[in-house]
GROMACS .gro file of C-alpha atoms in nm:
model
  264
    1MET     CA    1   0.000   0.000   0.000
    2SER     CA    2   0.144   0.337  -0.102
    3THR     CA    3   0.163   0.630   0.138
    4LYS     CA    4  -0.116   0.884   0.088
    5LEU     CA    5  -0.060   1.259   0.056
    6PHE     CA    6  -0.279   1.485   0.271
    7CYS     CA    7  -0.266   1.861   0.327
    8ASP     CA    8  -0.401   2.109   0.579
    9HIS     CA    9  -0.709   2.293   0.458
   10SER     CA   10  -0.664   2.648   0.335
   11PRO     CA   11  -0.847   2.872   0.086
   12GLY     CA   12  -0.546   2.834  -0.143
   13LEU     CA   13  -0.579   2.457  -0.135
   14VAL     CA   14  -0.950   2.484  -0.220
   15HIS     CA   15  -0.860   2.681  -0.534
   16LEU     CA   16  -0.574   2.454  -0.642
   17PHE     CA   17  -0.777   2.138  -0.591
   18GLY     CA   18  -1.090   2.282  -0.747
   19THR     CA   19  -0.899   2.383  -1.060
   20GLN     CA   20  -0.728   2.041  -1.077
   21GLN     CA   21  -0.379   2.185  -1.035
   22VAL     CA   22  -0.275   1.943  -0.760
   23SER     CA   23  -0.323   1.575  -0.679
   24LEU     CA   24  -0.435   1.500  -0.324
   25ASP     CA   25  -0.556   1.198  -0.127
   26GLY     CA   26  -0.718   1.376   0.168
   27VAL     CA   27  -0.751   1.690   0.379
   28GLU     CA   28  -0.652   1.739   0.741
   29PHE     CA   29  -0.829   1.981   0.972
   30ASN     CA   30  -0.728   2.119   1.311
   31PRO     CA   31  -0.916   2.295   1.591
   32PHE     CA   32  -0.888   2.632   1.412
   33THR     CA   33  -1.172   2.527   1.179
   34SER     CA   34  -1.512   2.458   1.337
   35PRO     CA   35  -1.699   2.129   1.278
   36VAL     CA   36  -1.977   2.325   1.105
   37LYS     CA   37  -1.728   2.485   0.866
   38ILE     CA   38  -1.567   2.147   0.800
   39GLU     CA   39  -1.901   1.997   0.697
   40ALA     CA   40  -1.963   2.294   0.467
   41LEU     CA   41  -1.629   2.233   0.296
   42ARG     CA   42  -1.732   1.886   0.174
   43THR     CA   43  -1.841   2.039  -0.157
   44ALA     CA   44  -1.499   2.203  -0.203
   45TYR     CA   45  -1.320   1.869  -0.179
   46PRO     CA   46  -1.559   1.618  -0.342
   47CYS     CA   47  -1.477   1.255  -0.267
   48LEU     CA   48  -1.173   1.337  -0.051
   49PRO     CA   49  -1.157   1.195   0.303
   50PHE     CA   50  -1.142   1.443   0.592
   51VAL     CA   51  -0.930   1.370   0.899
   52PHE     CA   52  -0.891   1.564   1.223
   53HIS     CA   53  -0.566   1.643   1.403
   54ALA     CA   54  -0.683   1.689   1.761
   55SER     CA   55  -0.369   1.850   1.911
   56ASN     CA   56  -0.483   1.875   2.273
   57VAL     CA   57  -0.859   1.849   2.212
   58GLY     CA   58  -1.002   1.563   2.415
   59ARG     CA   59  -0.710   1.542   2.655
   60VAL     CA   60  -0.749   1.880   2.822
   61PRO     CA   61  -1.042   1.932   3.063
   62PHE     CA   62  -1.396   1.976   2.925
   63SER     CA   63  -1.299   1.912   2.562
   64LEU     CA   64  -1.429   1.558   2.505
   65MET     CA   65  -1.763   1.672   2.358
   66LYS     CA   66  -1.572   1.904   2.124
   67LEU     CA   67  -1.361   1.609   2.009
   68GLU     CA   68  -1.674   1.405   1.941
   69ARG     CA   69  -1.814   1.684   1.720
   70TYR     CA   70  -1.490   1.699   1.523
   71ASN     CA   71  -1.481   1.322   1.480
   72ARG     CA   72  -1.833   1.329   1.337
   73ALA     CA   73  -1.730   1.603   1.092
   74CYS     CA   74  -1.409   1.417   0.998
   75ARG     CA   75  -1.560   1.071   0.999
   76GLU     CA   76  -1.293   0.919   0.774
   77SER     CA   77  -1.029   0.955   1.047
   78ALA     CA   78  -0.861   0.622   1.121
   79TRP     CA   79  -0.713   0.749   1.448
   80ILE     CA   80  -0.704   1.043   1.687
   81SER     CA   81  -0.370   1.225   1.678
   82ILE     CA   82  -0.276   1.425   1.986
   83HIS     CA   83   0.031   1.610   2.104
   84LEU     CA   84   0.277   1.423   2.321
   85SER     CA   85   0.289   1.734   2.538
   86LEU     CA   86   0.365   1.689   2.905
   87ILE     CA   87   0.324   2.059   2.981
   88PRO     CA   88  -0.013   2.150   3.142
   89SER     CA   89  -0.239   2.364   2.922
   90LEU     CA   90  -0.236   2.650   3.175
   91VAL     CA   91   0.144   2.666   3.160
   92LEU     CA   92   0.134   2.668   2.778
   93PHE     CA   93  -0.125   2.948   2.776
   94ALA     CA   94   0.074   3.158   3.023
   95ALA     CA   95   0.397   3.114   2.827
   96PHE     CA   96   0.277   3.169   2.471
   97ARG     CA   97  -0.011   3.411   2.526
   98LEU     CA   98   0.107   3.608   2.829
   99GLY     CA   99   0.484   3.562   2.822
  100ILE     CA  100   0.477   3.432   3.179
  101LYS     CA  101   0.689   3.132   3.275
  102LEU     CA  102   0.508   2.929   3.542
  103PRO     CA  103   0.686   2.665   3.752
  104LEU     CA  104   0.670   2.304   3.636
  105ALA     CA  105   0.641   1.980   3.827
  106ALA     CA  106   0.921   1.725   3.796
  107PRO     CA  107   0.937   1.556   3.452
  108ASP     CA  108   0.851   1.212   3.593
  109ARG     CA  109   0.534   1.350   3.753
  110LEU     CA  110   0.436   1.526   3.431
  111GLU     CA  111   0.493   1.204   3.239
  112SER     CA  112   0.276   1.001   3.477
  113ARG     CA  113   0.003   1.264   3.456
  114PHE     CA  114   0.011   1.257   3.075
  115ILE     CA  115  -0.008   0.877   3.062
  116GLN     CA  116  -0.310   0.883   3.294
  117GLN     CA  117  -0.482   1.145   3.076
  118VAL     CA  118  -0.425   0.945   2.759
  119ARG     CA  119  -0.548   0.622   2.916
  120ARG     CA  120  -0.858   0.803   3.035
  121LEU     CA  121  -0.918   0.935   2.684
  122GLU     CA  122  -0.862   0.589   2.532
  123GLY     CA  123  -1.146   0.458   2.746
  124LYS     CA  124  -1.388   0.718   2.609
  125VAL     CA  125  -1.324   0.702   2.233
  126ASP     CA  126  -1.357   0.431   1.972
  127LEU     CA  127  -1.058   0.523   1.755
  128PRO     CA  128  -0.697   0.439   1.842
  129LEU     CA  129  -0.467   0.721   1.949
  130ILE     CA  130  -0.135   0.821   1.796
  131LEU     CA  131   0.105   1.064   1.965
  132GLU     CA  132   0.288   1.352   1.797
  133ASN     CA  133   0.640   1.448   1.904
  134MET     CA  134   0.685   1.805   2.025
  135PRO     CA  135   0.964   2.060   1.966
  136ALA     CA  136   1.172   2.209   2.246
  137THR     CA  137   1.179   2.575   2.344
  138ALA     CA  138   1.382   2.772   2.595
  139LEU     CA  139   1.063   2.955   2.693
  140LEU     CA  140   0.930   2.634   2.851
  141ASN     CA  141   1.260   2.456   2.920
  142ASN     CA  142   1.081   2.143   2.798
  143SER     CA  143   1.359   1.948   2.629
  144PHE     CA  144   1.267   1.651   2.851
  145GLU     CA  145   0.942   1.591   2.658
  146SER     CA  146   1.117   1.591   2.321
  147ALA     CA  147   1.398   1.360   2.434
  148PRO     CA  148   1.386   1.040   2.223
  149THR     CA  149   1.415   0.821   2.533
  150ALA     CA  150   1.104   0.984   2.684
  151ILE     CA  151   0.909   0.963   2.358
  152ARG     CA  152   0.995   0.597   2.315
  153ARG     CA  153   0.915   0.518   2.679
  154ILE     CA  154   0.575   0.691   2.674
  155ILE     CA  155   0.465   0.547   2.340
  156SER     CA  156   0.572   0.202   2.454
  157ALA     CA  157   0.387   0.236   2.786
  158LEU     CA  158   0.068   0.341   2.607
  159ASP     CA  159   0.121   0.104   2.311
  160THR     CA  160   0.019   0.371   2.059
  161GLY     CA  161   0.129   0.465   1.713
  162MET     CA  162   0.335   0.775   1.641
  163LEU     CA  163   0.274   1.088   1.439
  164LEU     CA  164   0.626   1.196   1.343
  165ASP     CA  165   0.643   1.573   1.298
  166LEU     CA  166   0.964   1.639   1.107
  167ALA     CA  167   0.974   2.013   1.180
  168HIS     CA  168   0.933   1.942   1.552
  169ALA     CA  169   1.210   1.683   1.527
  170ARG     CA  170   1.444   1.930   1.357
  171VAL     CA  171   1.380   2.192   1.625
  172ALA     CA  172   1.431   1.939   1.906
  173ALA     CA  173   1.752   1.804   1.752
  174GLU     CA  174   1.889   2.156   1.709
  175PHE     CA  175   1.797   2.240   2.070
  176GLN     CA  176   1.976   1.929   2.194
  177GLY     CA  177   2.276   1.986   1.969
  178VAL     CA  178   2.259   1.656   1.780
  179PRO     CA  179   2.234   1.581   1.405
  180ILE     CA  180   1.877   1.533   1.290
  181GLU     CA  181   1.947   1.181   1.159
  182ALA     CA  182   2.091   1.073   1.495
  183TYR     CA  183   1.788   1.219   1.672
  184LEU     CA  184   1.544   1.044   1.442
  185LEU     CA  185   1.715   0.707   1.474
  186GLU     CA  186   1.648   0.714   1.849
  187LEU     CA  187   1.273   0.755   1.797
  188PRO     CA  188   1.031   0.459   1.766
  189LEU     CA  189   1.024   0.480   1.387
  190GLU     CA  190   0.864   0.136   1.370
  191ARG     CA  191   0.548   0.289   1.518
  192VAL     CA  192   0.512   0.580   1.273
  193ARG     CA  193   0.168   0.587   1.110
  194GLU     CA  194   0.165   0.948   0.990
  195ILE     CA  195   0.424   1.215   0.912
  196HIS     CA  196   0.374   1.591   0.937
  197ILE     CA  197   0.603   1.811   0.732
  198SER     CA  198   0.638   2.191   0.731
  199GLY     CA  199   0.911   2.445   0.671
  200VAL     CA  200   1.134   2.556   0.958
  201ARG     CA  201   1.306   2.894   0.981
  202GLU     CA  202   1.556   3.062   1.211
  203VAL     CA  203   1.401   3.343   1.415
  204GLY     CA  204   1.647   3.541   1.621
  205GLY     CA  205   1.905   3.269   1.575
  206ILE     CA  206   1.668   2.998   1.700
  207LEU     CA  207   1.520   2.730   1.474
  208ARG     CA  208   1.139   2.727   1.484
  209ASP     CA  209   0.854   2.537   1.322
  210ALA     CA  210   0.741   2.836   1.116
  211HIS     CA  211   0.505   2.652   0.876
  212GLU     CA  212   0.684   2.823   0.588
  213PRO     CA  213   0.743   2.670   0.243
  214LEU     CA  214   0.960   2.359   0.239
  215GLN     CA  215   1.327   2.385   0.147
  216ALA     CA  216   1.567   2.130  -0.001
  217ALA     CA  217   1.667   1.998   0.342
  218ASP     CA  218   1.303   1.923   0.427
  219TYR     CA  219   1.258   1.698   0.123
  220GLU     CA  220   1.590   1.526   0.193
  221ILE     CA  221   1.493   1.449   0.553
  222LEU     CA  222   1.149   1.327   0.446
  223GLU     CA  223   1.297   1.087   0.191
  224TRP     CA  224   1.552   0.968   0.448
  225VAL     CA  225   1.265   0.892   0.688
  226LEU     CA  226   1.046   0.729   0.422
  227ARG     CA  227   1.321   0.479   0.352
  228ARG     CA  228   1.306   0.375   0.719
  229THR     CA  229   0.933   0.388   0.793
  230LYS     CA  230   0.600   0.282   0.645
  231PRO     CA  231   0.359   0.569   0.718
  232GLU     CA  232   0.006   0.552   0.590
  233ILE     CA  233  -0.013   0.930   0.544
  234VAL     CA  234   0.223   1.222   0.489
  235THR     CA  235   0.055   1.555   0.567
  236LEU     CA  236   0.180   1.895   0.453
  237GLU     CA  237   0.110   2.149   0.727
  238TYR     CA  238   0.086   2.474   0.533
  239PHE     CA  239  -0.189   2.728   0.585
  240ARG     CA  240  -0.041   3.036   0.417
  241GLU     CA  241  -0.184   3.180   0.097
  242ASP     CA  242   0.114   3.148  -0.137
  243GLN     CA  243  -0.059   2.926  -0.390
  244ALA     CA  244   0.249   2.893  -0.611
  245ALA     CA  245   0.452   2.765  -0.316
  246LEU     CA  246   0.172   2.530  -0.209
  247LYS     CA  247   0.139   2.388  -0.560
  248GLU     CA  248   0.514   2.331  -0.590
  249MET     CA  249   0.530   2.160  -0.250
  250LEU     CA  250   0.244   1.921  -0.324
  251ILE     CA  251   0.395   1.828  -0.661
  252ARG     CA  252   0.738   1.765  -0.509
  253LEU     CA  253   0.594   1.571  -0.215
  254ARG     CA  254   0.403   1.348  -0.455
  255GLN     CA  255   0.727   1.283  -0.642
  256SER     CA  256   0.903   1.194  -0.316
  257LEU     CA  257   0.626   0.952  -0.223
  258ASP     CA  258   0.631   0.792  -0.568
  259VAL     CA  259   1.005   0.726  -0.535
  260CYS     CA  260   1.031   0.633  -0.166
  261SER     CA  261   0.688   0.478  -0.109
  262PRO     CA  262   0.596   0.296  -0.432
  263THR     CA  263   0.274   0.100  -0.459
  264GLU     CA  264   0.329  -0.258  -0.345
   0.00000   0.00000   0.00000
């Protein structure tokens, strides 16, 4: 079975797909688009499956009903993908919205708390869960949650699949001062079911997941990973309105999949 190519929804994607300028196997949505809007977009992507990337929806308090609404709107989803984020949502909000750094519990306590949350969610949903690796940032001092040993340990404990975010992996590897290939080889690549890809950029001398257009290094890393994994889906995370860039990326990604993930 060949790997399918999905892309985040955007108005630019609607135009490119509607005018038959790109080939696509499905569309991924995130919590920034409402379930009602997702249903309305069915006519823009006729016959394409819709899947939902939950991020933290369902795991954080009082969000289970919201997750259920999204799953109904994206009923072709084969799994629920959530962030492997050990940082409490309040701490994330304070850091990224308010610029306030709140104290954190010890990493082992945060890990135990996360595992309990995921097990609780597993008991309330019908679809399997897959966990997405996170980047590291000095603002949170959270390199412990992007350490390959922690990722492997948590995924093994929960017996889930993995959503490998290549931009997150590049940021984490840079933060830890190791080559990206060495970082990736320490991850549970045998559990990868989906890959996210987006363009990174340096901001103030720090590598970030900027969701910018892909560069040569991004395609090289993807092809390196595809030769070592068997993902069912590769998803381009790009929401900007540069249609020329989006078209080029989707064409090149399809070429990479044709070479590295041929139909069996």
